[in-house]
Short mmCIF file of C-alpha atoms and ligand atoms in Angstrom, two decimals:
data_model
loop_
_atom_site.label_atom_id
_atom_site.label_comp_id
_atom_site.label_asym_id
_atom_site.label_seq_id
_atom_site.Cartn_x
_atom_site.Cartn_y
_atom_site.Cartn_z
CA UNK A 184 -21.19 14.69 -44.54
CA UNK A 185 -21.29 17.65 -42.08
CA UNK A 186 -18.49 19.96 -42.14
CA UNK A 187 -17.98 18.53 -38.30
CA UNK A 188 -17.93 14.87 -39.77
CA UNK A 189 -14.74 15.89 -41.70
CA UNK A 190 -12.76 17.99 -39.87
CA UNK A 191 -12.65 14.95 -37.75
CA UNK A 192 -11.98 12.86 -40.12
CA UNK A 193 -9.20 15.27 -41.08
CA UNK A 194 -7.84 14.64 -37.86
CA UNK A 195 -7.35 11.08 -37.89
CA UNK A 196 -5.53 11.44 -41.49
CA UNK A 197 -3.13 13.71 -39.68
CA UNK A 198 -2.53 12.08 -36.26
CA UNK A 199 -2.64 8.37 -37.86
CA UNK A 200 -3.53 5.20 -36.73
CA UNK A 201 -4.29 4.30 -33.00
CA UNK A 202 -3.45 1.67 -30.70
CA UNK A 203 -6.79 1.40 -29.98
CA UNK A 204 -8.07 0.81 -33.42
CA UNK A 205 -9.42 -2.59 -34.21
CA UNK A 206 -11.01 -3.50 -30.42
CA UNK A 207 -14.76 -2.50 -31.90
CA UNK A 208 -15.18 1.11 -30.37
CA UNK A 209 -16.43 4.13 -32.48
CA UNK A 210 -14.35 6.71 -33.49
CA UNK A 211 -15.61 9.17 -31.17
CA UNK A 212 -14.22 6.70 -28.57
CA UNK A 213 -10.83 6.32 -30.30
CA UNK A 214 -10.52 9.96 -30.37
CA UNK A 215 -11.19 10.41 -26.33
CA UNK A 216 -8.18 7.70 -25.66
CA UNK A 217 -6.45 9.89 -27.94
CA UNK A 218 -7.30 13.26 -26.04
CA UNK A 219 -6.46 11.68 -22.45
CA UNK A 220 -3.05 10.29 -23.66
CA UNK A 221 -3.40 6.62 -23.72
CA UNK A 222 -1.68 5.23 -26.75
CA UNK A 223 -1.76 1.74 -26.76
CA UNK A 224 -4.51 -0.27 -24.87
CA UNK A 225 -3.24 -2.26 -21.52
CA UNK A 226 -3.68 -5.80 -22.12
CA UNK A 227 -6.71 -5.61 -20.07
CA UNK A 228 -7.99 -3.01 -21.98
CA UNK A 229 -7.30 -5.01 -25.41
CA UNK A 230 -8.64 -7.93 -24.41
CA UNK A 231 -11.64 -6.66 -22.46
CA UNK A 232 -13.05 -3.98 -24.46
CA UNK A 233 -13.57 -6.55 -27.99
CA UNK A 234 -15.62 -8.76 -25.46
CA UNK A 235 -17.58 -5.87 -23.41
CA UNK A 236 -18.68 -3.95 -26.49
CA UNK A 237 -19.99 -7.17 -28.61
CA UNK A 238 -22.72 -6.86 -25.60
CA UNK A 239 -21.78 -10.11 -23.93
CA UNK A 240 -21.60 -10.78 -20.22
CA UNK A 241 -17.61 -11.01 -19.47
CA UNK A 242 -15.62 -11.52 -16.44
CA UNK A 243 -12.40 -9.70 -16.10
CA UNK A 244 -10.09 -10.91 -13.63
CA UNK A 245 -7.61 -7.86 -13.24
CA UNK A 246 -6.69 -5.25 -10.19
CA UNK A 247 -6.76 -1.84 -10.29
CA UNK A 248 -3.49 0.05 -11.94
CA UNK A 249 -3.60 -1.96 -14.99
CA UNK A 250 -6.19 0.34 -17.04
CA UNK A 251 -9.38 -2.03 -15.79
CA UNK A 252 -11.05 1.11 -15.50
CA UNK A 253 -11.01 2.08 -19.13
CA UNK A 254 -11.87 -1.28 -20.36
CA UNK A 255 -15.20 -1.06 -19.22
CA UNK A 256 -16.16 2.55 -19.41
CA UNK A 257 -15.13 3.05 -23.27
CA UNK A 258 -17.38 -0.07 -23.90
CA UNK A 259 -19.74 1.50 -21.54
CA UNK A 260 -19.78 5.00 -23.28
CA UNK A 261 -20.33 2.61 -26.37
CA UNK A 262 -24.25 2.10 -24.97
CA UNK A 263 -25.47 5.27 -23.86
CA UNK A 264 -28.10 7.21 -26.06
CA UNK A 265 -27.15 10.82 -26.05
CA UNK A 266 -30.45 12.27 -26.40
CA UNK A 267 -32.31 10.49 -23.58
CA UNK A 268 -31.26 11.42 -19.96
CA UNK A 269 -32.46 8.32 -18.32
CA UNK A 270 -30.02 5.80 -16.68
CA UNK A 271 -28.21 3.51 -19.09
CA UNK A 272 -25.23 2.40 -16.83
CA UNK A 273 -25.25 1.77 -13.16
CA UNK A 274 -21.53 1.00 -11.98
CA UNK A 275 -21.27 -0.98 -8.31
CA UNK A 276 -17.87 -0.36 -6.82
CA UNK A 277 -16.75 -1.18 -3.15
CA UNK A 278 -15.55 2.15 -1.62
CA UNK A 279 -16.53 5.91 -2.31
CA UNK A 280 -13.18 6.70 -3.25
CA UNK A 281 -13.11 3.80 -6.03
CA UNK A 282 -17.18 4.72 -6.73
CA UNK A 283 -14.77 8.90 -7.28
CA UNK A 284 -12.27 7.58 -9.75
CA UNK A 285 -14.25 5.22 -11.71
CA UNK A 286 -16.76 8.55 -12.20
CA UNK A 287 -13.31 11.09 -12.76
CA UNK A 288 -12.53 8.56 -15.60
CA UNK A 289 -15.85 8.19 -17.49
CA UNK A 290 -15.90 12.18 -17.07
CA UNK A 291 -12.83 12.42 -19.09
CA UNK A 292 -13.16 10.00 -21.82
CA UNK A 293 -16.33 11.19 -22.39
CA UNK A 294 -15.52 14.83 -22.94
CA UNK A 295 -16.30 14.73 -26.69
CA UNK A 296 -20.02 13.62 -25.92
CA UNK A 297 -23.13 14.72 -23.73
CA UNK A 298 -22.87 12.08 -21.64
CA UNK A 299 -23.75 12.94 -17.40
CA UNK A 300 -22.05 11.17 -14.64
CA UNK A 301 -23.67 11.10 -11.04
CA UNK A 302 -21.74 9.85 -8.19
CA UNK A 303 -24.08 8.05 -5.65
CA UNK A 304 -21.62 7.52 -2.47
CA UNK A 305 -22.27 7.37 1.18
CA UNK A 306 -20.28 9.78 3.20
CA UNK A 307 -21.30 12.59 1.13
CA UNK A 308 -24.44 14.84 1.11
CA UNK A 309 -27.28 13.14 -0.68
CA UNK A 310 -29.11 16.42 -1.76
CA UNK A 311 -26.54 16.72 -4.15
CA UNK A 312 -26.26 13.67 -5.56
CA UNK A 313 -30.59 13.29 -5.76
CA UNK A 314 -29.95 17.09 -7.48
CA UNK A 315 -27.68 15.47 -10.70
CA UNK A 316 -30.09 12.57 -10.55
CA UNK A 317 -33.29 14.47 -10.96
CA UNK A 318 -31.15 16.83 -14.00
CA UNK A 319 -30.21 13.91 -15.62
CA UNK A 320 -27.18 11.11 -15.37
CA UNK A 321 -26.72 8.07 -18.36
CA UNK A 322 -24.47 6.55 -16.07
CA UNK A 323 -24.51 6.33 -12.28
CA UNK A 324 -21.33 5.09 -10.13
CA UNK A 325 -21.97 3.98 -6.59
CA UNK A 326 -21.54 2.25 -3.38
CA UNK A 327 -24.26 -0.46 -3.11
CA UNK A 328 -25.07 1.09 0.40
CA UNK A 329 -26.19 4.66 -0.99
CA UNK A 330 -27.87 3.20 -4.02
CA UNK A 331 -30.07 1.04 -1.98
CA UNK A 332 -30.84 4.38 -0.39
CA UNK A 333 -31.68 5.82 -3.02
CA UNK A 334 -33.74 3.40 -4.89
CA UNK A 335 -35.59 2.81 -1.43
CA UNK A 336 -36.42 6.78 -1.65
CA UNK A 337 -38.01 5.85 -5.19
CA UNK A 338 -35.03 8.50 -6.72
CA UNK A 339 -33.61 5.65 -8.78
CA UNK A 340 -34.92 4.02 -11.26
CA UNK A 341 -33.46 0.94 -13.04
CA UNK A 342 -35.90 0.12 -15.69
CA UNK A 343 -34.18 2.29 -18.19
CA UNK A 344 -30.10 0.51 -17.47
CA UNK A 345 -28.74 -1.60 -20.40
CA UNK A 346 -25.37 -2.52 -18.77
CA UNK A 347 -24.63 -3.19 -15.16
CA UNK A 348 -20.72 -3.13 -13.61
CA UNK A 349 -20.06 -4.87 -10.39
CA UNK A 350 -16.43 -3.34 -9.69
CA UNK A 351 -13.96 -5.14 -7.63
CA UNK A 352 -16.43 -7.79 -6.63
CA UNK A 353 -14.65 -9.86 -4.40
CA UNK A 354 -13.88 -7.13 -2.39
CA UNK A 355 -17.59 -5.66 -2.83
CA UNK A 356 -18.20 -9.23 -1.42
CA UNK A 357 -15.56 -9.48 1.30
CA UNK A 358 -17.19 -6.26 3.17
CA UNK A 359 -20.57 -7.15 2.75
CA UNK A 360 -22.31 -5.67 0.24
CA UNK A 361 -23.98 -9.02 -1.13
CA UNK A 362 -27.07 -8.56 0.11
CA UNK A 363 -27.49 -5.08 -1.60
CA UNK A 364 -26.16 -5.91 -4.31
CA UNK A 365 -28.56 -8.84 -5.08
CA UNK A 366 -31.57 -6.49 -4.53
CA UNK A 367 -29.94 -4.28 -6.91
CA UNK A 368 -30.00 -6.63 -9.49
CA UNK A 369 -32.85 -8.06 -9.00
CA UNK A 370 -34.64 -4.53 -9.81
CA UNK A 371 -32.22 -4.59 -13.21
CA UNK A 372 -33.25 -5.70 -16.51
CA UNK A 373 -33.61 -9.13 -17.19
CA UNK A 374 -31.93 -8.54 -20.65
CA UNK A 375 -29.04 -6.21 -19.53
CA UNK A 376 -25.54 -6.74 -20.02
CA UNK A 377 -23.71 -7.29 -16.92
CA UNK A 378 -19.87 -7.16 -16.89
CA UNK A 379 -17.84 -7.93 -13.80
CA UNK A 380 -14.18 -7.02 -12.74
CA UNK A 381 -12.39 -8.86 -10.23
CA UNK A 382 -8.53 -9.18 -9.17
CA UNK A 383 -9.81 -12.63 -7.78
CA UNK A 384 -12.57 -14.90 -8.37
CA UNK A 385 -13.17 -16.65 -5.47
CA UNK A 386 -16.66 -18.93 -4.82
CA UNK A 387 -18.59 -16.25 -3.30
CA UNK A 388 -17.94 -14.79 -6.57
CA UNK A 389 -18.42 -17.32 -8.96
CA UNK A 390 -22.00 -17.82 -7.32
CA UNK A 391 -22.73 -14.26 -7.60
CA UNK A 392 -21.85 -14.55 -11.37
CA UNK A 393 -23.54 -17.87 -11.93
CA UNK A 394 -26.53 -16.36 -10.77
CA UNK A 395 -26.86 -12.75 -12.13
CA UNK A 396 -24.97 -13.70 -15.13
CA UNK A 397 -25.33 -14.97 -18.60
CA UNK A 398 -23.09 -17.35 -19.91
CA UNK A 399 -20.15 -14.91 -18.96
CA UNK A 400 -16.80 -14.94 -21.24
CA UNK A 401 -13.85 -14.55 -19.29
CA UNK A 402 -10.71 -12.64 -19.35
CA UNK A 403 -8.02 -13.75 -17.07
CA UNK A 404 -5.17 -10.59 -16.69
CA UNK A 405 -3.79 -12.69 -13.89
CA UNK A 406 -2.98 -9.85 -10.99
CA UNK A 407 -0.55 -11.54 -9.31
CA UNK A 408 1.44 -12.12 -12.62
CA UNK A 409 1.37 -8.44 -12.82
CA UNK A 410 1.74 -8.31 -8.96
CA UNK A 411 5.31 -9.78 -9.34
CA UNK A 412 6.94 -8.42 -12.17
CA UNK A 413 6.24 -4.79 -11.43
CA UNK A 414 7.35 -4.45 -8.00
CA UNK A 415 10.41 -5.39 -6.00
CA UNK A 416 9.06 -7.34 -2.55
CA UNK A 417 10.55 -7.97 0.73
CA UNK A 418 9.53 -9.06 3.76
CA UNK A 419 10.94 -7.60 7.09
CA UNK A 420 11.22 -9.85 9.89
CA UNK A 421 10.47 -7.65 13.13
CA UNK A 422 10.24 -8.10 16.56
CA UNK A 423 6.46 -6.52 17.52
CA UNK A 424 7.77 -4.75 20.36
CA UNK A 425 10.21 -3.08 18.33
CA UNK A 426 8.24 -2.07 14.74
CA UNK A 427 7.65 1.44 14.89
CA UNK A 428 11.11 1.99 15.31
CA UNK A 429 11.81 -0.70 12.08
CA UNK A 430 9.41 1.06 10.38
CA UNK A 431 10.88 4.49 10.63
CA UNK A 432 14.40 3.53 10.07
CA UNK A 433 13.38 1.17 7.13
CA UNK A 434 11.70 5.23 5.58
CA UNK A 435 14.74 6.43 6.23
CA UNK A 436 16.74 4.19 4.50
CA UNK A 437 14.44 3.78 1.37
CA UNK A 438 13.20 7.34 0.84
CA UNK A 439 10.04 6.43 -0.73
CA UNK A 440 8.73 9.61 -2.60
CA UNK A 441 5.75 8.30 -1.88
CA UNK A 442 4.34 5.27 0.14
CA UNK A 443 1.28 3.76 1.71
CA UNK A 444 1.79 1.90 4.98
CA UNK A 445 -0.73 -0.89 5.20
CA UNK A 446 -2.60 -1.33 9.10
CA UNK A 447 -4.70 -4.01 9.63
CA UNK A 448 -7.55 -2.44 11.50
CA UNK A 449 -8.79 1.30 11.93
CA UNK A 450 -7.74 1.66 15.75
CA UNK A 451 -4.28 0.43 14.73
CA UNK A 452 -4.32 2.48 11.54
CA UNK A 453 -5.26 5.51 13.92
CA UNK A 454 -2.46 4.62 16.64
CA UNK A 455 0.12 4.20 14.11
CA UNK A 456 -1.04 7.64 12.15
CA UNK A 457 -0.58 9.50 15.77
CA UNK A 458 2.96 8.28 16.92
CA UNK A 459 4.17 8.79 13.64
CA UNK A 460 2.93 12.51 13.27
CA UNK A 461 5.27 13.94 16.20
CA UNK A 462 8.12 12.18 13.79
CA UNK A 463 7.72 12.45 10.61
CA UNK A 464 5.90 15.25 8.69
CA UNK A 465 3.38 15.02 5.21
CA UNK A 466 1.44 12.27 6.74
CA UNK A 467 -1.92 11.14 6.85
CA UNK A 468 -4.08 8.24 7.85
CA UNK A 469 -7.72 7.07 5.88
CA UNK A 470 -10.08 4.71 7.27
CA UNK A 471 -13.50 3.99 6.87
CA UNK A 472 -14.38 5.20 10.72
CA UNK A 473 -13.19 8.76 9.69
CA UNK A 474 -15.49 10.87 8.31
CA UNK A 475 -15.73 11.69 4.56
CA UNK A 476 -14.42 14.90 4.40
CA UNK A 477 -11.15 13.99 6.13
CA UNK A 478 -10.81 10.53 3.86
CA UNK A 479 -11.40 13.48 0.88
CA UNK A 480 -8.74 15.77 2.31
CA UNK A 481 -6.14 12.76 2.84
CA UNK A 482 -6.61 11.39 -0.74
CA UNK A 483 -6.90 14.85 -2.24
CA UNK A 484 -3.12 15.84 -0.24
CA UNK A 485 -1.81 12.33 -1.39
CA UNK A 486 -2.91 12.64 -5.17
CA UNK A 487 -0.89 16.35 -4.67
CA UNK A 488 1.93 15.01 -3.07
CA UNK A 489 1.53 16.99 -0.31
CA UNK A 490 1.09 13.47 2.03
CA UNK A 491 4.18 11.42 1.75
CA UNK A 492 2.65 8.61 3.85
CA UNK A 493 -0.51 7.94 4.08
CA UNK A 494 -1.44 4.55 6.49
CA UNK A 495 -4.62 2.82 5.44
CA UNK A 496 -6.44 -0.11 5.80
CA UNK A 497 -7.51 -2.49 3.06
CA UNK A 498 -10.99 -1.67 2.71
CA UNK A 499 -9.88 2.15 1.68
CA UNK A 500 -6.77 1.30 0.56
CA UNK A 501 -7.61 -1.08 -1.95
CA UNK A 502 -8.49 1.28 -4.45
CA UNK A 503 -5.97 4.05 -3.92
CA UNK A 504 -4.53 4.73 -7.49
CA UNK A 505 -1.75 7.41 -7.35
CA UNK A 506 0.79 6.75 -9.62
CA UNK A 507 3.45 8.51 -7.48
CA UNK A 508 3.40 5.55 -4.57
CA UNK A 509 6.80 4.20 -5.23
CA UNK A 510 6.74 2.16 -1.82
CA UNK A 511 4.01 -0.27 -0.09
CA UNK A 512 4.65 -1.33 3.67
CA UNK A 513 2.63 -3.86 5.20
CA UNK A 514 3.34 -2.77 8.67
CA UNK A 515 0.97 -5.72 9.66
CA UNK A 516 0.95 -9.14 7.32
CA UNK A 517 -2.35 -8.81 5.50
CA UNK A 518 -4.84 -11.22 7.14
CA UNK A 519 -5.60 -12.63 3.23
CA UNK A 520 -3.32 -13.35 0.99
CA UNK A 521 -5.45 -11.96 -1.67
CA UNK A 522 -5.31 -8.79 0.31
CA UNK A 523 -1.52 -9.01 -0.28
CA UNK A 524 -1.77 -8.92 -4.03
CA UNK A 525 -4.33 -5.77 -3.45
CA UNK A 526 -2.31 -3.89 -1.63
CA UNK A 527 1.50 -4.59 -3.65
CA UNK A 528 -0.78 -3.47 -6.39
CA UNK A 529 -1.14 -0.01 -4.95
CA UNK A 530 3.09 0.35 -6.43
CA UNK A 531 4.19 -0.55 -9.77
CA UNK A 532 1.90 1.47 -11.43
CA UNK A 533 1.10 1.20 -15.16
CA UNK A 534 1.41 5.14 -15.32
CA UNK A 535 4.65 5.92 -13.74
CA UNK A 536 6.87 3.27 -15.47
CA UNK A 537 8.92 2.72 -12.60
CA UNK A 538 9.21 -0.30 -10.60
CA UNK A 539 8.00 -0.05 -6.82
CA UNK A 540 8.90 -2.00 -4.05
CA UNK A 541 6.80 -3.27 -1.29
CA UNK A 542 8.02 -4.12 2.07
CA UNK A 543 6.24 -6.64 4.33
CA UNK A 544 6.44 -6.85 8.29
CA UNK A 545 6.45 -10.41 9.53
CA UNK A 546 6.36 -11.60 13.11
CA UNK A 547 8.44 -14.93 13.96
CA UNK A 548 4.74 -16.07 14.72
CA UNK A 549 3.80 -15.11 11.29
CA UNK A 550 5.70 -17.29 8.93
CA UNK A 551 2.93 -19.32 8.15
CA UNK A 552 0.76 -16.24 6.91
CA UNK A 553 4.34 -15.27 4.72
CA UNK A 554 4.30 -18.32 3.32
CA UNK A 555 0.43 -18.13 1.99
CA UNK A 556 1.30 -15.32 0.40
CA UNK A 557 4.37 -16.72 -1.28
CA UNK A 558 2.27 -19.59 -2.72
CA UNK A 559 -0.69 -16.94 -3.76
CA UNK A 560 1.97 -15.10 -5.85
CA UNK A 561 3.97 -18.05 -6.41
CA UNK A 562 6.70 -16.69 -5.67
CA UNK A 563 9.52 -16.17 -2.68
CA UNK A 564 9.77 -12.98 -1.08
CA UNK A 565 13.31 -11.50 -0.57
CA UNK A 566 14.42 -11.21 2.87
CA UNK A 567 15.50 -7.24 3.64
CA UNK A 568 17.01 -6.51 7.08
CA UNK A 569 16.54 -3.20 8.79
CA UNK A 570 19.85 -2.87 10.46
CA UNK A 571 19.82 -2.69 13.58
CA UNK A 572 16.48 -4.25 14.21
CA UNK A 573 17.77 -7.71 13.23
CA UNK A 574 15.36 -10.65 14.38
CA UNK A 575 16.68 -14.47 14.06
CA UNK A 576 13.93 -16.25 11.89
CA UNK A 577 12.44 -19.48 13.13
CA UNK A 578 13.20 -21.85 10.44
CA UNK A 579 10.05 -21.73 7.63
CA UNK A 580 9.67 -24.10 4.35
CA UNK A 581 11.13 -21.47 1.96
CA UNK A 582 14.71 -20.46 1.37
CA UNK A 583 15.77 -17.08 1.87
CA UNK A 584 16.75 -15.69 -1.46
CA UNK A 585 19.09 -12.51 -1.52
CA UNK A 586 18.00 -9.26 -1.73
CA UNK A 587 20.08 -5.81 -2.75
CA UNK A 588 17.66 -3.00 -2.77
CA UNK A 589 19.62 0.54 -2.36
CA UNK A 590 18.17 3.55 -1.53
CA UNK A 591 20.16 4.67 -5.08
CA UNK A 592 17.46 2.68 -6.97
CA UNK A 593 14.38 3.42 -4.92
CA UNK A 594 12.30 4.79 -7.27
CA UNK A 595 11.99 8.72 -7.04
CA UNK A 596 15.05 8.95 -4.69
CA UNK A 597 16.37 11.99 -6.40
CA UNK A 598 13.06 13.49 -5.67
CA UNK A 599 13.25 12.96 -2.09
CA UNK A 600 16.39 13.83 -1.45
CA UNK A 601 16.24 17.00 -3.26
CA UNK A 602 13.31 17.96 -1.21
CA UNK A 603 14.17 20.68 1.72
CA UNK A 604 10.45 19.86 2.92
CA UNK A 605 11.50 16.35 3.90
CA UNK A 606 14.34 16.86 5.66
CA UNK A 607 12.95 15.11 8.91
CA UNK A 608 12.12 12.48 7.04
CA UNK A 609 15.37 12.38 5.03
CA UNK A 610 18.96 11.97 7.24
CA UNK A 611 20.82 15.19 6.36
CA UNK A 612 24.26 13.71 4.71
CA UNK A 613 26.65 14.62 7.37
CA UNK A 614 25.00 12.92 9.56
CA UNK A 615 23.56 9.96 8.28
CA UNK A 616 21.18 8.11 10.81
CA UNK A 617 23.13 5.16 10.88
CA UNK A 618 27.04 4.61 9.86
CA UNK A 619 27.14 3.88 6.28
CA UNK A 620 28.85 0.85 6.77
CA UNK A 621 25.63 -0.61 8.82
CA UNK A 622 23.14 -0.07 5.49
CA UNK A 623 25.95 -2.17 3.74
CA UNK A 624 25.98 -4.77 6.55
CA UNK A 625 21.43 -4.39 6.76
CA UNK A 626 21.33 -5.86 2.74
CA UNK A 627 21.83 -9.06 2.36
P1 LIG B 885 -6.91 1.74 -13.48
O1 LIG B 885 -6.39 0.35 -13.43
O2 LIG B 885 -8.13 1.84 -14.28
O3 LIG B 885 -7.06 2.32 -12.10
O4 LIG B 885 -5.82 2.64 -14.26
C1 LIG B 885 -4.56 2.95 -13.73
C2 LIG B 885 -3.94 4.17 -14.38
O5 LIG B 885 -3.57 3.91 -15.72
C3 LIG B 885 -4.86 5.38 -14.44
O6 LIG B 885 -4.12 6.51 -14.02
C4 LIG B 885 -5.23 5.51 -15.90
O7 LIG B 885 -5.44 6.86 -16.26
C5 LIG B 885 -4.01 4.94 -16.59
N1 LIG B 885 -4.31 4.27 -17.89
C6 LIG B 885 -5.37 3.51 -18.17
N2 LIG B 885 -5.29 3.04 -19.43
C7 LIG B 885 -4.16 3.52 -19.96
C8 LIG B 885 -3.50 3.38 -21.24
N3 LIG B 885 -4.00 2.63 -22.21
N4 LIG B 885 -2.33 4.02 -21.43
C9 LIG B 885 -1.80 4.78 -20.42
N5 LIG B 885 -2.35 4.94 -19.19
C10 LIG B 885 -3.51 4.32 -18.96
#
């Protein structure tokens, strides 16, 4: 035994068991989870990782924020070969932000090893990217898009991969990328492992995993299970004409520390972003029409905290995990109700402990889109009135349940408040927006 061998074995007798023991990694892996913090696995993570690393194809049905991440980049880290520099792991994800943190993670759980991680994203300058290729990379995280591109420019090569990820694949799907993503495969291994993660498996994806898979095992982490007990939700009934003015005074009342407001295309993401910024400051909006380095800045200024608000659309917003969002607005009623349970998820996040609360706008035209979204989640939203921005409600199937948020239990109030930056945002005490007695009246 070398005197490395037992020095970390020394270790381990002096920090003591791990949570993490017993799922069928390596110690080298156990000893990562250990360096990054995580003590126990996430349920995902326990039941996942026993299935990935027995080299089976598996199905994971889970959203991002409960630790999906990890449970298939420790059994990923499980298959590289150190010593050759060839492409082992090729990792599909939706958007280049999800493509940044699925790399950011497999960079830090794989400090203890000489494992390389290239990033092969559109938006960014491919030079770069075809530079950590050519040096080198066991595992390469994309966007189908750019690694299409780059196989097409005979800079890939796929022979070599022994496990394949296909990363939020509905919503992979949903914008599109089937047809890249089948010619990816196709160019894979016959005998690879394939493992796919999913909040939702709907046909398009079952087909895609009937096809390209073999005789998957499946883990169901149901997300909206998860969905519902982590985070308080609301809907809003507004009148359109009048929901900037809801929204504001809804911020104002619940303080978020910080909170994603939900658009349902770019050009209304974009006309939101601009008659908010002459009334409210630390805000930002991130769409796929803007161009890379701004969606870079916006994310990087949310992850800080500098950007209070940022307003996004589903495609980019999916995949936003910062675990400081302690507030989700849908300022428009998702079009999908699956998109619902995507963007909730963005709250309630397995890191911070707290419980977040997500708001949702709803038109008197809209009740029928409310109530898909109550029978996706299984579950009735709480009615919250913004006082003074009252709307009768057309009768709809459900009953309207009570709901008692205060501003005193949104999460991270204290913060807010005791921010001087955020005093536009935040009514100064004297003189509170509206009379005290009003909030009282708004909750029912
Ligand atoms: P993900 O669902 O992969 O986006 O992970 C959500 C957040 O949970 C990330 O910030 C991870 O760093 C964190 N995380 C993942 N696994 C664990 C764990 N076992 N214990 C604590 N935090 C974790």
């Amino acid at each position: 035994m070398t005197a490395h061998a037992r020095l970390e074995d020394n270790d381990e007798e002096i920090l003591g068991p791990s949570g993490f023991d017993g799922l069928g990694l390596t110690r080298e892996s156990i000893r990562a989870v250990r360096a990054v913090g995580y003590e126990t696995p996430s349920p995902i993570q326990a039941a996942f990782i026993p299935l990935a690393v027995s080299g089976r194809d598996g199905i994971g049905q889970a959203r991002t924020g409960t630790g999906k991440t990890a449970a298939f980049v420790l059994p990923a880290l499980e298959r590289i070969d150190a010593d050759c520099l060839d492409p082992q792991v090729l990792c599909m994800t939706p958007t280049r932000e999800l493509s940044e943190q699925v790399a950011e993670e497999a960079r830090r759980l794989s400090r203890t090893r000489p494992v390389f991680v290239a990033t092969c994203v559109g938006g960014k300058k491919i030079n770069q990217q075809i530079a950590a290729l050519q040096k080198g990379a066991q595992i390469i995280v994309g966007t189908p898009g750019r690694v299409i591109d780059l196989l097409n420019r005979g800079l890939l090569k796929l022979h070599t991969l022994k496990l394949v990820v296909l990363d939020e694949a509905d919503r992979m799907l949903d914008i599109g990328f089937r047809p890249d993503i089948e010619r990816i495969l196709k160019q894979c291994p016959s005998d690879r492992q394939t493992l796919l993660l999913s909040a939702t498996i709907p046909p398009p994806v079952e087909r895609l995993a009937q096809r390209y898979m073999r005789d998957p095992e499946r883990v169901n982490l149901s997300a909206d299970q998860v969905v519902v007990h982590t985070v308080d939700q609301y809907y809003v009934t507004v009148d359109p004409r009048r929901k900037l003015e809801a929204l504001v005074k809804l911020l104002f009342h619940v303080r978020p520390r910080q909170a994603i407001v939900f658009c349902r295309t770019k050009r209304g993401a974009d006309k939101l972003h601009s008659r908010l910024l002459t009334r409210l400051p630390h805000i930002a909006a991130i769409h796929g029409d803007l161009a890379q380095s701004a969606r870079d800045r916006a994310m990087k200024n949310f992850r800080e905290g500098k950007v209070r608000l940022l307003i996004a659309t589903d495609v980019v917003g999916r995949g936003i995990d910062v675990s400081g969002v302690s507030h989700i607005i849908n300022y428009d009623v998702p079009e999908f109700s699956d998109d619902y349970v995507h963007r909730v998820g963005r709250t309630g996040r397995l890191s911070s402990g707290d419980i977040g609360m997500a708001f949702t706008f709803v038109a008197n035209d809209e009740g029928d889109q409310l109530t898909g979204i109550e029978m996706k989640i299984n579950k009735l939203l709480d009615r919250f009135v913004v006082p003074g921005y009252e709307v009768e409600e057309r009768k709809r199937a459900t009953t309207v349940l009570s709901a008692t948020p205060s501003a005193d239990s949104a999460p991270g109030n204290e913060r807010w408040q005791n921010d001087p930056d955020l005093e536009a945002f935040t009514p100064a005490p004297k003189k509170p927006e509206l009379p005290e007695e009003d909030f009282g009246e708004g909750l029912e």
